[in-house]
């Protein structure tokens, strides 16, 4: 049996893309799906720890990290399926942050027998794109951000997006741990690309937002108290509509609590996964 800290890596073919992944450890399979403001390195504080009890896998979504973004239609849930098949995983617990949570939910609806548990961290959901469902602040942010990108003002767009997600829409940057902030902003900068605004994955049809009650797997919802208003409300909705879900809020955290408060995050997730044994 491989040591928990012997990391294997490679590329899983998925349509016209090759998805970079890393795997370590042995035991029940546990997959980490990163947010759209980083790549799979955002799971650094979790990867080795959870490899002590699990076979852990993390990978870069196409267009992030070491996975390129070819032209053409795609779905993040199909990329996930192809990574799982490439690694011969029959079923796994999925830990998804933000965009990764969106993919995990879609995957759980399409392949319920392949998911043992969901951990949704500041997660989005397919179908949450109607302006009537969004706050004025969210609409303002996306309108201004898209406008800056269209005008080629990428640095201003990057700074604006970092403030919103890394710091939190209304949190004073001076009160944030500078080590966390510098690392999170570095990951964001290295993965911020105008290509992401032009190419979009194909959503689940019908979308997951109206199908949350179909999710039967045990689900843990984790939110930073300083994350966006829309995602905080969405987390409440997950907890209310997913039959076997509970919500935990991490204080003084924005969109990346697993980086900002790793010890607390790891304890919460470890306790949840222990209940599944």
C-alpha positions as semicolon CSV with decimal commas, in nm:
position;residue;x (nm);y (nm);z (nm)
1;X;0,000;0,000;0,000
2;X;0,135;0,343;-0,092
3;X;0,240;0,584;0,178
4;X;-0,015;0,857;0,246
5;X;0,228;1,119;0,120
6;X;0,348;0,955;-0,200
7;X;0,175;1,174;-0,456
8;X;0,099;1,048;-0,803
9;X;0,000;1,289;-1,077
10;X;-0,104;1,286;-1,439
11;X;-0,366;1,392;-1,690
12;X;-0,712;1,244;-1,739
13;X;-0,851;1,280;-2,093
14;X;-1,191;1,450;-2,104
15;X;-1,332;1,535;-2,446
16;X;-1,085;1,773;-2,609
17;X;-0,912;1,854;-2,279
18;X;-0,662;1,688;-2,048
19;X;-0,737;1,738;-1,680
20;X;-0,439;1,754;-1,445
21;X;-0,482;1,561;-1,120
22;X;-0,289;1,458;-0,810
23;X;-0,365;1,161;-0,585
24;X;-0,228;1,038;-0,253
25;X;-0,310;0,802;0,031
26;X;-0,534;0,498;0,060
27;X;-0,884;0,434;0,188
28;X;-1,229;0,567;0,096
29;X;-1,206;0,799;-0,203
30;X;-1,227;1,173;-0,137
31;X;-1,219;1,427;-0,422
32;X;-1,150;1,799;-0,383
33;X;-1,296;2,037;-0,645
34;X;-1,157;2,389;-0,636
35;X;-1,320;2,730;-0,663
36;X;-1,307;2,959;-0,964
37;X;-1,070;3,200;-0,790
38;X;-0,787;2,946;-0,753
39;X;-0,674;2,603;-0,868
40;X;-0,623;2,269;-0,692
41;X;-0,345;2,416;-0,476
42;X;-0,612;2,584;-0,266
43;X;-0,648;2,242;-0,102
44;X;-0,285;2,239;0,022
45;X;-0,396;2,258;0,389
46;X;-0,621;1,954;0,338
47;X;-0,439;1,728;0,092
48;X;-0,182;1,553;0,312
49;X;-0,399;1,554;0,624
50;X;-0,691;1,373;0,465
51;X;-0,455;1,136;0,281
52;X;-0,392;0,976;0,620
53;X;-0,737;0,814;0,607
54;X;-0,847;0,845;0,244
55;X;-0,731;0,818;-0,112
56;X;-0,749;1,188;-0,189
57;X;-0,768;1,335;-0,537
58;X;-0,753;1,698;-0,639
59;X;-0,753;1,829;-0,992
60;X;-0,747;2,151;-1,193
61;X;-1,066;2,241;-1,375
62;X;-1,005;2,311;-1,743
63;X;-0,864;2,659;-1,782
64;X;-0,709;2,654;-1,434
65;X;-0,371;2,550;-1,302
66;X;-0,213;2,292;-1,532
67;X;-0,534;2,213;-1,725
68;X;-0,570;2,409;-2,048
69;X;-0,899;2,543;-2,182
70;X;-0,954;2,428;-2,541
71;X;-1,235;2,577;-2,746
72;X;-1,563;2,390;-2,768
73;X;-1,848;2,287;-2,544
74;X;-1,787;2,105;-2,221
75;X;-1,936;2,039;-1,878
76;X;-1,750;2,040;-1,550
77;X;-1,951;1,739;-1,433
78;X;-1,830;1,540;-1,735
79;X;-1,472;1,641;-1,658
80;X;-1,526;1,511;-1,305
81;X;-1,672;1,187;-1,439
82;X;-1,373;1,136;-1,667
83;X;-1,127;1,196;-1,384
84;X;-1,315;0,944;-1,171
85;X;-1,321;0,686;-1,451
86;X;-0,954;0,741;-1,531
87;X;-0,863;0,667;-1,169
88;X;-1,107;0,373;-1,153
89;X;-1,306;0,523;-0,866
90;X;-1,643;0,357;-0,812
91;X;-1,777;0,608;-0,558
92;X;-1,639;0,898;-0,359
93;X;-1,712;1,182;-0,122
94;X;-1,694;1,518;-0,301
95;X;-1,567;1,838;-0,138
96;X;-1,649;2,127;-0,368
97;X;-1,576;2,496;-0,325
98;X;-1,779;2,756;-0,515
99;X;-1,763;2,651;-0,882
100;X;-1,638;2,311;-0,768
101;X;-1,946;2,280;-0,549
102;X;-2,166;2,356;-0,848
103;X;-2,001;2,072;-1,039
104;X;-2,030;1,838;-0,739
105;X;-2,404;1,902;-0,705
106;X;-2,466;1,846;-1,076
107;X;-2,260;1,526;-1,062
108;X;-2,451;1,401;-0,757
109;X;-2,780;1,451;-0,943
110;X;-2,659;1,271;-1,256
111;X;-2,464;0,995;-1,080
112;X;-2,616;0,952;-0,732
113;X;-2,476;0,600;-0,689
114;X;-2,121;0,733;-0,728
115;X;-2,137;0,990;-0,445
116;X;-2,108;0,890;-0,080
117;X;-2,121;1,245;0,062
118;X;-2,113;1,611;-0,035
119;X;-1,926;1,894;0,134
120;X;-2,030;2,225;-0,023
121;X;-1,809;2,523;0,066
122;X;-1,933;2,863;-0,047
123;X;-2,094;2,667;-0,327
124;X;-2,279;2,791;-0,629
125;X;-2,550;2,593;-0,809
126;X;-2,650;2,552;-1,171
127;X;-2,952;2,766;-1,257
128;X;-2,865;3,057;-1,029
129;X;-2,841;3,305;-1,314
130;X;-3,176;3,485;-1,313
131;X;-3,131;3,850;-1,209
132;X;-3,449;3,813;-1,003
133;X;-3,263;3,564;-0,782
134;X;-2,956;3,782;-0,730
135;X;-2,890;4,071;-0,495
136;X;-2,826;4,423;-0,621
137;X;-2,465;4,398;-0,496
138;X;-2,402;4,078;-0,693
139;X;-2,548;4,224;-1,013
140;X;-2,341;4,541;-0,966
141;X;-2,023;4,338;-0,910
142;X;-2,065;4,119;-1,217
143;X;-2,172;4,411;-1,437
144;X;-1,871;4,621;-1,340
145;X;-1,631;4,326;-1,357
146;X;-1,747;4,222;-1,703
147;X;-1,728;4,584;-1,819
148;X;-1,367;4,614;-1,705
149;X;-1,273;4,289;-1,880
150;X;-1,441;4,399;-2,201
151;X;-1,244;4,725;-2,192
152;X;-0,920;4,536;-2,140
153;X;-0,867;4,674;-1,789
154;X;-0,763;4,335;-1,654
155;X;-0,563;4,462;-1,356
156;X;-0,856;4,667;-1,227
157;X;-1,087;4,370;-1,282
158;X;-0,849;4,142;-1,092
159;X;-0,825;4,380;-0,798
160;X;-1,202;4,424;-0,785
161;X;-1,260;4,050;-0,795
162;X;-0,997;3,985;-0,528
163;X;-1,163;4,234;-0,296
164;X;-1,500;4,066;-0,345
165;X;-1,393;3,703;-0,300
166;X;-1,063;3,698;-0,110
167;X;-1,142;3,975;0,137
168;X;-1,521;3,956;0,131
169;X;-1,749;4,228;-0,007
170;X;-1,759;4,436;0,312
171;X;-1,463;4,322;0,525
172;X;-1,174;4,553;0,615
173;X;-0,858;4,415;0,455
174;X;-0,652;4,542;0,750
175;X;-0,827;4,293;0,977
176;X;-0,746;3,990;0,758
177;X;-0,451;3,757;0,821
178;X;-0,188;3,883;0,573
179;X;-0,040;3,535;0,517
180;X;-0,377;3,400;0,407
181;X;-0,455;3,712;0,206
182;X;-0,126;3,712;0,016
183;X;-0,152;3,342;-0,068
184;X;-0,515;3,362;-0,175
185;X;-0,452;3,667;-0,392
186;X;-0,153;3,494;-0,552
187;X;-0,367;3,193;-0,646
188;X;-0,638;3,422;-0,778
189;X;-0,392;3,624;-0,988
190;X;-0,238;3,310;-1,139
191;X;-0,581;3,180;-1,243
192;X;-0,760;3,500;-1,347
193;X;-0,813;3,487;-1,723
194;X;-1,033;3,672;-1,967
195;X;-1,092;3,333;-2,135
196;X;-1,316;3,239;-1,843
197;X;-1,556;3,517;-1,941
198;X;-1,587;3,396;-2,300
199;X;-1,625;3,021;-2,257
200;X;-1,883;2,868;-2,026
201;X;-1,956;2,508;-1,943
202;X;-2,296;2,372;-2,041
203;X;-2,534;2,370;-1,742
204;X;-2,735;2,078;-1,617
205;X;-3,081;2,063;-1,775
206;X;-3,303;2,102;-1,582
207;X;-3,065;2,289;-1,352
208;X;-2,989;2,180;-0,997
209;X;-3,140;2,483;-0,828
210;X;-3,490;2,338;-0,866
211;X;-3,383;1,981;-0,782
212;X;-3,209;2,010;-0,446
213;X;-3,467;1,785;-0,283
214;X;-3,350;1,500;-0,510
215;X;-3,008;1,487;-0,343
216;X;-3,013;1,189;-0,109
217;X;-2,649;1,181;-0,002
218;X;-2,537;1,316;0,338
219;X;-2,441;1,681;0,285
220;X;-2,239;1,930;0,486
221;X;-2,268;2,297;0,391
222;X;-1,986;2,527;0,505
223;X;-1,996;2,905;0,473
224;X;-1,767;3,190;0,568
225;X;-1,966;3,457;0,749
226;X;-1,808;3,727;0,529
227;X;-1,881;3,560;0,195
228;X;-2,121;3,716;-0,054
229;X;-2,482;3,776;0,051
230;X;-2,610;3,561;-0,235
231;X;-2,402;3,258;-0,143
232;X;-2,494;3,289;0,224
233;X;-2,863;3,282;0,127
234;X;-2,796;2,992;-0,107
235;X;-2,628;2,798;0,174
236;X;-2,944;2,843;0,383
237;X;-3,140;2,708;0,090
238;X;-2,913;2,405;0,061
239;X;-2,962;2,331;0,429
240;X;-3,339;2,367;0,401
241;X;-3,400;2,181;0,073
242;X;-3,140;1,903;0,066
243;X;-3,302;1,635;0,286
244;X;-2,992;1,522;0,476
245;X;-2,796;1,847;0,502
246;X;-2,664;2,066;0,780
247;X;-2,499;2,408;0,774
248;X;-2,187;2,526;0,958
249;X;-2,069;2,888;0,947
250;X;-1,703;2,979;1,002
251;X;-1,657;3,318;1,164
252;X;-1,428;3,586;1,020
253;X;-1,394;3,408;0,686
254;X;-1,486;3,496;0,331
255;X;-1,499;3,271;0,024
256;X;-1,198;3,049;0,105
257;X;-1,238;2,928;0,465
258;X;-1,029;2,617;0,396
259;X;-0,731;2,847;0,338
260;X;-0,820;3,114;0,590
261;X;-0,896;2,886;0,887
262;X;-0,759;2,545;0,786
263;X;-0,750;2,386;1,131
264;X;-1,114;2,466;1,200
265;X;-1,218;2,366;0,850
266;X;-1,030;2,036;0,868
267;X;-1,184;1,950;1,203
268;X;-1,537;2,020;1,079
269;X;-1,493;1,809;0,765
270;X;-1,312;1,529;0,950
271;X;-1,594;1,501;1,203
272;X;-1,851;1,492;0,924
273;X;-1,669;1,222;0,729
274;X;-1,626;1,016;1,048
275;X;-2,005;0,994;1,080
276;X;-2,020;0,812;0,745
277;X;-1,811;0,515;0,856
